[in-house]
Tab-separated table of C-alpha atoms (C1' of nucleotides) in Angstrom:
chain	number	residue	atom	x	y	z
K	1035	MET	CA	-16.938	-9.051	24.434
K	1036	ARG	CA	-14.202	-7.351	25.928
K	1037	LEU	CA	-11.249	-7.558	25.514
K	1038	ASP	CA	-7.933	-7.295	27.823
K	1039	ALA	CA	-4.286	-6.342	26.953
K	1040	MET	CA	-3.449	-10.335	25.856
K	1041	ASP	CA	-6.576	-10.317	23.808
K	1042	VAL	CA	-5.015	-7.368	22.024
K	1043	SER	CA	-1.600	-8.316	22.010
K	1044	LEU	CA	-2.902	-11.449	20.514
K	1045	LEU	CA	-5.108	-9.527	18.276
K	1046	THR	CA	-2.144	-7.090	17.308
K	1047	LEU	CA	0.113	-9.801	16.499
K	1048	LEU	CA	-2.276	-12.276	14.217
K	1049	GLN	CA	-3.218	-8.930	12.269
K	1050	ARG	CA	0.424	-8.390	10.879
K	1051	GLU	CA	1.235	-12.147	11.553
K	1052	GLY	CA	-1.820	-14.172	10.264
K	1053	ARG	CA	-0.076	-17.282	9.962
K	1054	LEU	CA	2.151	-17.783	13.401
K	1055	THR	CA	1.990	-21.045	14.533
K	1056	ASN	CA	0.581	-21.344	18.047
K	1057	ALA	CA	3.695	-21.935	19.863
K	1058	GLU	CA	5.135	-18.836	18.352
K	1059	LEU	CA	2.172	-16.547	19.318
K	1060	ALA	CA	1.837	-17.925	22.541
K	1061	GLU	CA	5.790	-17.481	22.957
K	1062	ARG	CA	5.511	-13.725	21.852
K	1063	ALA	CA	2.656	-12.519	24.154
K	1064	GLY	CA	3.997	-14.143	26.570
K	1065	LEU	CA	1.716	-16.950	27.559
K	1066	SER	CA	1.880	-20.585	27.598
K	1067	ALA	CA	0.709	-22.313	24.483
K	1068	SER	CA	-2.305	-24.135	25.385
K	1069	ALA	CA	-3.923	-20.369	27.137
K	1070	CYS	CA	-2.864	-19.012	23.946
K	1071	HIS	CA	-4.979	-21.644	21.678
K	1072	ARG	CA	-8.147	-21.050	24.202
K	1073	ARG	CA	-7.913	-17.238	23.798
K	1074	VAL	CA	-7.633	-17.412	20.040
K	1075	ARG	CA	-10.457	-19.273	19.479
K	1076	ALA	CA	-12.540	-17.812	22.052
K	1077	LEU	CA	-11.984	-14.357	19.491
K	1078	GLU	CA	-12.873	-16.776	16.041
K	1079	GLN	CA	-16.110	-17.421	17.773
K	1080	ALA	CA	-16.898	-14.559	19.433
K	1081	GLY	CA	-16.655	-12.822	15.867
K	1082	VAL	CA	-13.891	-10.680	17.299
K	1083	ILE	CA	-11.467	-12.464	14.577
K	1084	ASP	CA	-13.831	-11.996	11.175
K	1085	GLY	CA	-11.113	-14.740	9.173
K	1086	TYR	CA	-7.562	-15.213	7.894
K	1087	VAL	CA	-6.635	-14.503	4.192
K	1088	ALA	CA	-3.719	-14.335	2.108
K	1089	LEU	CA	-3.077	-11.138	0.682
K	1090	LEU	CA	-1.176	-11.439	-2.804
K	1091	ASN	CA	0.701	-8.714	-4.538
K	1092	ALA	CA	-1.319	-6.753	-6.872
K	1093	GLU	CA	1.295	-6.008	-8.973
K	1094	ALA	CA	2.690	-9.374	-9.564
K	1095	VAL	CA	-1.472	-10.650	-10.587
K	1096	GLY	CA	-2.149	-7.786	-12.852
K	1097	ARG	CA	-3.934	-5.810	-10.783
K	1098	GLY	CA	-1.548	-2.710	-10.350
K	1099	LEU	CA	-3.700	0.020	-10.873
K	1100	THR	CA	-6.279	1.230	-8.350
K	1101	VAL	CA	-8.961	3.638	-9.688
K	1102	LEU	CA	-11.388	5.633	-6.961
K	1103	VAL	CA	-14.653	6.370	-8.996
K	1104	LEU	CA	-17.556	8.860	-7.330
K	1105	VAL	CA	-20.918	7.500	-8.568
K	1106	THR	CA	-23.900	9.771	-8.958
K	1107	LEU	CA	-27.540	7.889	-9.296
K	1108	GLU	CA	-30.074	9.235	-11.064
K	1109	ASN	CA	-31.939	9.775	-8.088
K	1110	GLN	CA	-32.243	8.220	-4.903
K	1111	ARG	CA	-35.185	6.103	-4.730
K	1112	ARG	CA	-35.095	2.779	-2.564
K	1113	GLU	CA	-35.194	0.466	-5.880
K	1114	THR	CA	-32.270	2.317	-7.848
K	1115	MET	CA	-30.265	1.967	-4.775
K	1116	GLN	CA	-30.344	-1.556	-4.367
K	1117	ALA	CA	-30.466	-2.419	-8.303
K	1118	PHE	CA	-27.664	-0.752	-8.419
K	1119	GLU	CA	-25.379	-2.192	-5.436
K	1120	THR	CA	-26.975	-5.544	-6.871
K	1121	ALA	CA	-24.960	-4.929	-9.800
K	1122	VAL	CA	-22.009	-3.350	-9.069
K	1123	GLU	CA	-21.096	-6.393	-6.391
K	1124	GLN	CA	-21.128	-8.602	-9.825
K	1125	VAL	CA	-18.308	-6.185	-11.384
K	1126	GLU	CA	-14.874	-8.816	-9.834
K	1127	GLU	CA	-12.965	-5.625	-10.484
K	1128	VAL	CA	-14.598	-3.339	-7.493
K	1129	MET	CA	-12.779	-3.868	-4.317
K	1130	ASP	CA	-15.270	-1.547	-2.047
K	1131	CYS	CA	-18.439	0.194	-2.541
K	1132	TYR	CA	-19.635	2.392	0.637
K	1133	LEU	CA	-23.004	4.613	0.508
K	1134	THR	CA	-21.841	8.143	1.694
K	1135	THR	CA	-22.306	11.104	2.784
K	1136	GLY	CA	-21.869	14.460	0.283
K	1137	ALA	CA	-21.992	15.174	-3.172
K	1138	GLU	CA	-21.879	12.042	-4.532
K	1139	ASP	CA	-23.383	8.736	-3.367
K	1140	TYR	CA	-21.250	6.057	-3.633
K	1141	LEU	CA	-17.335	5.686	-3.889
K	1142	LEU	CA	-15.852	2.940	-5.694
K	1143	ARG	CA	-12.435	1.551	-5.300
K	1144	LEU	CA	-11.303	-0.510	-8.364
K	1145	MET	CA	-8.146	-2.746	-9.112
K	1146	VAL	CA	-7.416	-3.174	-12.301
K	1147	ARG	CA	-4.307	-3.938	-14.622
K	1148	ASP	CA	-3.650	-0.191	-15.984
K	1149	ALA	CA	-5.184	2.788	-17.904
K	1150	ARG	CA	-6.273	0.435	-20.796
K	1151	ASP	CA	-7.775	-1.928	-18.582
K	1152	TYR	CA	-9.892	0.381	-16.878
K	1153	GLU	CA	-10.828	1.942	-20.322
K	1154	ARG	CA	-11.818	-1.629	-20.972
K	1155	VAL	CA	-14.030	-1.886	-17.458
K	1156	HIS	CA	-15.523	2.000	-17.225
K	1157	ARG	CA	-16.911	0.975	-20.945
K	1158	GLU	CA	-17.652	-2.927	-20.427
K	1159	ARG	CA	-19.162	-2.808	-16.538
K	1160	LEU	CA	-19.777	0.743	-15.117
K	1161	SER	CA	-21.245	2.721	-17.484
K	1162	GLY	CA	-24.278	0.006	-18.065
K	1163	LEU	CA	-24.960	0.251	-14.292
K	1164	PRO	CA	-27.845	0.496	-13.843
K	1165	GLY	CA	-29.332	4.069	-12.178
K	1166	VAL	CA	-26.114	5.559	-12.886
K	1167	ALA	CA	-26.431	9.213	-14.088
K	1168	ARG	CA	-22.735	9.996	-13.449
K	1169	LEU	CA	-19.299	8.520	-13.025
K	1170	VAL	CA	-16.218	10.674	-11.709
K	1171	SER	CA	-12.840	8.331	-11.795
K	1172	ASN	CA	-10.160	9.696	-10.184
K	1173	ILE	CA	-7.049	7.330	-10.595
K	1174	ALA	CA	-4.804	6.519	-7.884
K	1175	MET	CA	-1.016	7.716	-9.278
K	1176	ARG	CA	0.843	6.482	-6.487
K	1177	LYS	CA	-0.273	4.394	-3.268
K	1178	VAL	CA	1.151	5.926	-0.369
K	1179	PHE	CA	0.270	3.060	2.504
K	1180	THR	CA	-2.687	1.039	3.160
K	1181	ARG	CA	-3.383	-1.149	5.692
K	1182	THR	CA	-5.394	-3.902	7.198
K	1183	ALA	CA	-4.310	-3.850	10.750
K	1184	MET	CA	-6.363	-1.665	12.861
K	1185	PRO	CA	-4.414	-0.393	16.244
K	1186	LEU	CA	-5.967	-1.564	19.511
K	1187	SER	CA	-6.520	-0.496	22.929
K	1188	ALA	CA	-7.781	-2.795	25.568
K	1189	GLY	CA	-11.045	-2.617	27.375
K	1190	GLN	CA	-13.326	-1.433	24.094
K	1191	ALA	CA	-16.000	-3.397	22.839
K	1192	GLY	CA	-18.454	-3.413	20.665
K	1193	SER	CA	-21.079	-5.472	19.800
K	1194	ALA	CA	-20.198	-8.413	17.852
K	1195	THR	CA	-21.654	-11.840	20.078
K	1196	ARG	CA	-22.327	-14.233	16.559
K	1197	LYS	CA	-20.720	-17.398	16.103
K	1198	ALA	CA	-19.399	-16.624	13.238
K	1199	GLY	CA	-16.339	-18.513	12.106
K	1200	SER	CA	-15.401	-18.593	8.002
K	1201	GLY	CA	-12.028	-18.311	7.019
K	1202	ALA	CA	-10.451	-20.163	10.191
U	101	MET	CA	6.205	-15.239	-11.989
U	102	ARG	CA	3.950	-16.838	-14.615
U	103	LEU	CA	1.087	-18.611	-12.886
U	104	ASP	CA	-0.614	-21.750	-14.243
U	105	ALA	CA	-4.430	-23.016	-13.024
U	106	MET	CA	-3.326	-25.022	-10.611
U	107	ASP	CA	-1.656	-21.391	-8.728
U	108	VAL	CA	-4.481	-19.776	-9.527
U	109	SER	CA	-6.562	-22.136	-7.531
U	110	LEU	CA	-4.736	-22.466	-4.622
U	111	LEU	CA	-4.036	-18.389	-4.274
U	112	THR	CA	-8.101	-18.710	-4.988
U	113	LEU	CA	-8.480	-20.671	-2.013
U	114	LEU	CA	-5.774	-18.256	-0.055
U	115	GLN	CA	-7.610	-15.280	-0.777
U	116	ARG	CA	-10.702	-16.834	1.333
U	117	GLU	CA	-8.939	-19.294	3.677
U	118	GLY	CA	-5.810	-18.150	4.707
U	119	ARG	CA	-5.370	-19.858	7.668
U	120	LEU	CA	-6.148	-23.609	5.309
U	121	THR	CA	-4.110	-26.464	6.888
U	122	ASN	CA	-1.883	-27.402	3.719
U	123	ALA	CA	-3.665	-30.761	3.451
U	124	GLU	CA	-7.172	-29.637	3.124
U	125	LEU	CA	-5.459	-27.058	0.471
U	126	ALA	CA	-4.039	-29.558	-1.197
U	127	GLU	CA	-7.459	-32.234	-1.194
U	128	ARG	CA	-9.507	-28.912	-2.687
U	129	ALA	CA	-7.573	-28.206	-5.030
U	130	GLY	CA	-6.845	-32.009	-6.415
U	131	LEU	CA	-2.843	-32.474	-5.102
U	132	SER	CA	-0.928	-34.357	-3.474
U	133	ALA	CA	0.219	-32.503	0.501
U	134	SER	CA	3.562	-32.125	-0.348
U	135	ALA	CA	3.079	-30.858	-4.250
U	136	CYS	CA	1.120	-28.313	-2.863
U	137	HIS	CA	3.038	-27.203	0.179
U	138	ARG	CA	5.918	-26.761	-3.066
U	139	ARG	CA	4.087	-24.587	-4.896
U	140	VAL	CA	2.656	-22.371	-1.944
U	141	ARG	CA	5.879	-21.850	-1.161
U	142	ALA	CA	7.223	-21.027	-4.175
U	143	LEU	CA	4.738	-18.393	-4.536
U	144	GLU	CA	5.335	-16.778	-0.983
U	145	GLN	CA	9.176	-16.974	-2.061
U	146	ALA	CA	8.108	-15.122	-5.290
U	147	GLY	CA	6.499	-13.029	-3.832
U	148	VAL	CA	3.118	-13.407	-5.568
U	149	ILE	CA	1.655	-14.244	-1.731
U	150	ASP	CA	2.108	-10.969	0.275
U	151	GLY	CA	1.236	-12.314	3.217
U	152	TYR	CA	-1.204	-13.859	5.847
U	153	VAL	CA	-3.318	-11.194	8.273
U	154	ALA	CA	-6.424	-12.098	10.553
U	155	LEU	CA	-9.136	-9.510	9.618
U	156	LEU	CA	-11.048	-8.477	12.438
U	157	ASN	CA	-14.566	-7.216	13.030
U	158	ALA	CA	-14.568	-3.444	13.177
U	159	GLU	CA	-17.627	-3.197	15.183
U	160	ALA	CA	-16.356	-5.556	17.965
U	161	VAL	CA	-12.702	-3.675	17.987
U	162	GLY	CA	-14.715	-0.194	18.265
U	163	ARG	CA	-13.577	0.927	14.566
U	164	GLY	CA	-17.370	0.772	13.052
U	165	LEU	CA	-17.406	4.095	11.357
U	166	THR	CA	-15.383	4.242	7.587
U	167	VAL	CA	-14.953	7.800	6.234
U	168	LEU	CA	-13.533	9.546	3.201
U	169	VAL	CA	-11.615	12.065	3.110
U	170	LEU	CA	-10.198	14.077	-0.017
U	171	VAL	CA	-7.333	16.296	0.525
U	172	THR	CA	-6.448	19.380	-0.740
U	173	LEU	CA	-2.915	20.894	-0.381
U	174	GLU	CA	-1.879	24.318	-0.209
U	175	ASN	CA	1.121	23.390	-2.840
U	176	GLN	CA	2.182	20.087	-5.097
U	177	ARG	CA	6.060	21.361	-3.848
U	178	ARG	CA	8.150	17.616	-3.151
U	179	GLU	CA	8.317	18.911	0.017
U	180	THR	CA	4.863	20.074	0.951
U	181	MET	CA	3.537	16.688	-0.560
U	182	GLN	CA	6.204	14.424	1.583
U	183	ALA	CA	5.563	15.990	4.598
U	184	PHE	CA	2.162	15.420	4.356
U	185	GLU	CA	2.485	11.807	3.430
U	186	THR	CA	5.249	10.795	6.715
U	187	ALA	CA	3.037	12.708	8.766
U	188	VAL	CA	-0.083	11.001	7.614
U	189	GLU	CA	1.082	7.372	8.164
U	190	GLN	CA	1.300	8.609	11.773
U	191	VAL	CA	-2.480	8.594	12.484
U	192	GLU	CA	-3.355	5.071	13.192
U	193	GLU	CA	-6.621	6.114	12.156
U	194	VAL	CA	-5.930	6.045	8.865
U	195	MET	CA	-6.263	2.983	7.110
U	196	ASP	CA	-5.221	4.040	3.319
U	197	CYS	CA	-3.851	7.248	1.224
U	198	TYR	CA	-3.407	7.433	-1.894
U	199	LEU	CA	-2.161	10.193	-4.021
U	200	THR	CA	-5.000	10.515	-6.689
U	201	THR	CA	-5.713	12.803	-10.165
U	202	GLY	CA	-9.139	15.070	-10.070
U	203	ALA	CA	-9.439	18.056	-7.907
U	204	GLU	CA	-7.753	17.486	-5.022
U	205	ASP	CA	-4.798	15.282	-3.970
U	206	TYR	CA	-5.076	12.143	-1.885
U	207	LEU	CA	-8.242	10.086	-0.854
U	208	LEU	CA	-8.400	8.893	2.649
U	209	ARG	CA	-9.729	6.107	4.363
U	210	LEU	CA	-10.289	6.488	8.305
U	211	MET	CA	-11.856	3.861	10.508
U	212	VAL	CA	-12.968	5.065	13.691
U	213	ARG	CA	-15.567	4.529	16.854
U	214	ASP	CA	-18.436	6.839	15.292
U	215	ALA	CA	-19.009	10.363	14.606
U	216	ARG	CA	-18.037	11.972	17.721
U	217	ASP	CA	-14.907	10.217	17.730
U	218	TYR	CA	-14.212	11.229	13.920
U	219	GLU	CA	-14.809	14.847	15.040
U	220	ARG	CA	-12.016	14.508	17.754
U	221	VAL	CA	-9.594	12.869	14.856
U	222	HIS	CA	-10.517	15.670	12.999
U	223	ARG	CA	-9.873	18.198	15.207
U	224	GLU	CA	-6.563	16.518	16.871
U	225	ARG	CA	-4.878	14.737	14.197
U	226	LEU	CA	-5.763	15.445	10.574
U	227	SER	CA	-6.524	19.891	10.439
U	228	GLY	CA	-3.014	19.783	11.958
U	229	LEU	CA	-1.138	18.065	9.107
U	230	PRO	CA	1.028	19.806	7.164
U	231	GLY	CA	0.173	21.749	4.025
U	232	VAL	CA	-2.991	20.742	3.960
U	233	ALA	CA	-5.571	23.399	2.365
U	234	ARG	CA	-8.738	21.816	3.021
U	235	LEU	CA	-10.829	18.782	3.983
U	236	VAL	CA	-13.490	17.493	2.447
U	237	SER	CA	-14.923	14.783	4.852
U	238	ASN	CA	-17.876	11.770	3.723
U	239	ILE	CA	-19.042	9.701	5.809
U	240	ALA	CA	-19.735	6.224	4.832
U	241	MET	CA	-23.216	5.875	5.382
U	242	ARG	CA	-22.833	2.222	4.891
U	243	LYS	CA	-20.377	-0.874	3.668
U	244	VAL	CA	-21.729	-1.740	0.857
U	245	PHE	CA	-19.119	-4.258	0.590
U	246	THR	CA	-15.565	-4.724	0.620
U	247	ARG	CA	-13.215	-7.752	-0.412
U	248	THR	CA	-9.455	-8.285	0.045
U	249	ALA	CA	-9.862	-11.037	-2.489
U	250	MET	CA	-9.111	-10.288	-6.394
U	251	PRO	CA	-10.111	-12.744	-8.870
U	252	LEU	CA	-7.446	-14.343	-10.934
U	253	SER	CA	-6.628	-15.376	-14.068
U	254	ALA	CA	-3.819	-17.862	-15.583
U	255	GLY	CA	-1.233	-16.847	-17.689
U	256	GLN	CA	-1.393	-13.017	-15.724
U	257	ALA	CA	2.413	-12.265	-15.025
U	258	GLY	CA	3.361	-8.913	-13.093
U	259	SER	CA	6.568	-7.776	-12.532
U	260	ALA	CA	7.163	-9.049	-8.593
U	261	THR	CA	10.609	-11.136	-8.418
U	262	ARG	CA	11.521	-10.271	-4.925
U	263	LYS	CA	12.405	-12.720	-2.386
U	264	ALA	CA	10.368	-11.684	0.337
U	265	GLY	CA	8.537	-13.697	3.296
U	266	SER	CA	6.897	-11.639	5.371
U	267	GLY	CA	3.693	-13.155	7.031
U	268	ALA	CA	4.093	-16.449	6.387
Q	244	DC	C1'	12.628	-37.786	-31.021
Q	245	DA	C1'	16.443	-37.593	-27.225
Q	246	DA	C1'	18.043	-35.574	-23.072
Q	247	DA	C1'	17.383	-32.519	-19.627
Q	248	DA	C1'	14.586	-29.774	-16.553
Q	249	DA	C1'	10.676	-29.418	-13.677
Q	250	DA	C1'	7.112	-31.144	-10.970
Q	251	DC	C1'	4.699	-35.288	-9.183
Q	252	DG	C1'	3.040	-38.277	-5.199
Q	253	DC	C1'	4.714	-41.919	-1.610
Q	254	DA	C1'	6.021	-41.907	2.908
Q	255	DA	C1'	8.722	-41.072	7.038
Q	256	DG	C1'	10.176	-38.076	10.451
Q	257	DA	C1'	10.135	-33.610	12.985
Q	258	DA	C1'	6.854	-30.071	14.285
Q	259	DT	C1'	2.866	-28.264	16.154
Q	260	DC	C1'	-2.039	-28.667	17.524
Q	261	DT	C1'	-5.158	-29.767	20.907
Q	262	DT	C1'	-7.449	-31.094	25.352
Q	263	DG	C1'	-7.813	-33.173	29.804
Q	264	DC	C1'	-6.688	-31.957	34.084
Q	265	DG	C1'	-5.313	-30.129	38.607
Q	266	DC	C1'	-4.036	-25.250	40.269
Q	267	DA	C1'	-3.915	-20.098	40.776
Q	268	DA	C1'	-6.116	-15.945	40.588
Q	269	DT	C1'	-10.034	-12.780	40.148
Q	270	DA	C1'	-14.801	-12.358	40.744
Q	271	DT	C1'	-19.393	-12.634	43.716
Q	272	DG	C1'	-22.347	-13.373	47.841
Q	273	DC	C1'	-23.117	-12.287	52.307
X	78	DG	C1'	-13.455	-9.570	55.246
X	79	DC	C1'	-13.890	-13.961	54.199
X	80	DA	C1'	-15.486	-18.356	51.416
X	81	DT	C1'	-17.049	-19.797	47.447
X	82	DA	C1'	-17.743	-20.026	42.384
X	83	DT	C1'	-15.952	-19.263	37.996
X	84	DT	C1'	-11.998	-18.040	34.905
X	85	DG	C1'	-8.147	-18.764	33.400
X	86	DC	C1'	-3.712	-20.590	33.551
X	87	DG	C1'	0.503	-24.486	32.781
X	88	DC	C1'	1.620	-29.394	32.208
X	89	DA	C1'	2.253	-33.208	29.508
X	90	DA	C1'	0.523	-36.708	25.933
X	91	DG	C1'	-2.065	-38.860	21.915
X	92	DA	C1'	-3.694	-36.306	17.218
X	93	DT	C1'	-2.518	-34.386	13.973
X	94	DT	C1'	-0.030	-31.245	10.181
X	95	DC	C1'	3.843	-30.437	8.332
X	96	DT	C1'	8.372	-31.176	5.810
X	97	DT	C1'	11.553	-33.424	3.004
X	98	DG	C1'	14.355	-37.114	0.623
X	99	DC	C1'	13.495	-39.747	-3.207
X	100	DG	C1'	12.065	-42.879	-7.267
X	101	DT	C1'	8.622	-41.824	-11.308
X	102	DT	C1'	6.626	-39.125	-14.516
X	103	DT	C1'	5.479	-35.104	-17.453
X	104	DT	C1'	7.018	-31.060	-19.640
X	105	DT	C1'	10.583	-28.528	-21.958
X	106	DT	C1'	14.286	-28.123	-25.078
X	107	DG	C1'	17.528	-28.131	-28.672
DNA sequence: CAAAAAACGCAAGAATCTTGCGCAATATGC
DNA sequence: GCATATTGCGCAAGATTCTTGCGTTTTTTG
């Protein structure tokens, strides 16, 4: 889907405030409510907007500590990797998992309560994951910043053409 | 703020579908619309809910490639770190920045179009950041999974007691 | 165990969404 | 270069949803 300047405005606003009312969104973007509504629906149906979520305060829900874990597998056979990936997704403290280039195989981002909680997760969950040869844990001493909003520019297109509609 | 089982239900639902109507949310949680509405507002005002955002399809907006960069500074003087942190936040391709334990100082997560685009960002943006001694780039060959929703359990409390109300 | 506090559901007025319609702007074909 | 098709726009009104006052029920507290 090709995005014009108005789409970029709408997406930029919704990336910051996903619960703007359609009327408010329209006004800020300088568009009528009906046109705005139709554009947003089109962006949702084209899969440009993947969904809407509430972001919680990590401290407030007892997950104030982020830990970044580098994982090295015993080998890189397809079955080994598949088994690891399936198992790691079951660990609810793991927020993201990337297969990476470099010396290690995977990078995980975990959110836990505190160091003591991480010790528990490491012992009860991570160390038992299949195929793991080595785990290197890097504690995030401080979150310098985190974003969910991607900066956009008009004219750029991708390959998404599905008809999804998850969190609308 | 102390969360009971109903709060956990509401937060769990809103973490997945942040744009549920109040009526729908209430029904799924087994609560009247008015009580539901009041609880959500309280969670927002207590800062448990930080805000609501639209999540975009990274491919569709031309940011299909994630790169994880380990940064080592020349030294760890306060001014060096401060200068780096201020500058790195200006680089719009950088989504997260953590100050970490371990051999390196910072971990960055970038979202870019492709390898060619990353080469440009590396050359024009990252290599010029103040205080940087070494950059180790790990390309995410594949996103195994990513989540924004944290699993919750009742009774847990944190330290958030502010009266924020950003993206509501 | 009684009083106080907190939370609930109902219901109605206010706000918002959603769509049909006619018009304007842009794209297409000759 | 111009006629025509296509796309997108704004208006307006019926349908939906939000939001809050109120009386009742449940939970907490002394």
